[in-house]
């Protein structure tokens, strides 16, 4: 696959902004980002020792997640970087990539099929989101490691429009206003609310307030309780919500870019208890209320 990568690729940040970056290969057959990388790094305020995760999603497109080098937690600000010139000009994959999409180390020109797959218009993105939400509506959520299955209908989510950058920023600011030393914030991404249903807890916070062991925890929101399984990660000091988190996410109609504030209520009793406040990225959707704990 790596031998077929073109000279120009697209890097997509968690918030959906895109950058066109040149991909070059040295004499040792090692790939590097060149032209355009400086702009990407500056927009995301990258620092030495930061960790970047790249997911190759299709021809010429990489999704990129930014983790802080200090604690290996995802950098929330990467969801709110400014729109790239690629998007502002309405060019992107449809223009410069088509002109420069010459294979690295090969004289073969890329076919029309490759170019067409690069098209990622607003209409297609909205359609993809609606399709994912529709699939989730018809899917089966597994409870307690597959012991119990329950179909859930989330018809309301089909009407939800994608949030604007201002909506995302507002939700994060509202959560930050209620942040205390005994609470932490998570900006939800797609993997938190679909497919794998996992939620990571920031390592510095976890090291300070939680016992480093696998355990059940209780989440409270909107007057209801959910039990989730917490898997500790001793190497980094953090942990992940696994089984049970999908029930919380589906029951509360959580969506990508919503912001959750977890407030520690009790760490002495078993299980550990969190009150969860939910700040919707699209609050005008009346059927998706924001929940704020007292």
Coordinates of N, CA and C in Angstrom, one line a residue, residues 76 175-176 179-180 182-188 200-202 259-263:
X76 N -7.9 18.4 23.4 CA -9.2 18.8 23.1 C -9.2 19.9 22.1
X175 N -18.6 23.8 29.5 CA -18.1 22.7 30.4 C -17.0 23.3 31.2
X176 N -16.1 24.0 30.6 CA -14.9 24.6 31.3 C -15.3 25.5 32.5
X179 N -15.8 23.4 35.5 CA -14.7 22.4 35.8 C -14.1 22.7 37.1
X180 N -13.9 21.7 38.0 CA -13.2 21.8 39.3 C -12.0 20.8 39.3
X182 N -11.8 18.3 41.0 CA -12.2 16.9 41.2 C -13.1 16.5 40.0
X183 N -12.9 17.2 38.9 CA -13.7 16.8 37.7 C -12.8 16.8 36.5
X184 N -13.2 16.2 35.4 CA -12.5 16.3 34.2 C -13.5 16.3 33.0
X185 N -13.0 16.8 31.8 CA -13.8 17.0 30.7 C -13.3 16.1 29.5
X186 N -14.3 15.6 28.8 CA -14.0 14.8 27.6 C -14.8 15.3 26.4
X187 N -14.2 15.7 25.3 CA -14.9 16.1 24.1 C -15.1 14.8 23.3
X188 N -16.3 14.4 23.1 CA -16.6 13.1 22.5 C -16.2 13.0 21.0
X200 N -11.7 7.1 27.2 CA -10.4 7.2 28.0 C -10.6 8.3 29.0
X201 N -10.0 8.0 30.2 CA -9.9 9.0 31.3 C -8.5 9.6 31.3
X202 N -8.4 10.9 31.4 CA -7.1 11.6 31.4 C -6.2 11.0 32.5
X259 N -19.8 17.4 24.8 CA -18.8 17.5 25.8 C -19.4 17.0 27.1
X260 N -18.7 16.1 27.8 CA -19.1 15.5 29.0 C -18.2 15.9 30.2
X261 N -18.7 16.4 31.2 CA -18.0 16.8 32.4 C -18.3 15.7 33.5
X262 N -17.2 15.0 34.0 CA -17.4 14.0 35.0 C -16.9 14.6 36.3
X263 N -17.8 14.6 37.3 CA -17.5 15.1 38.6 C -17.5 14.0 39.6

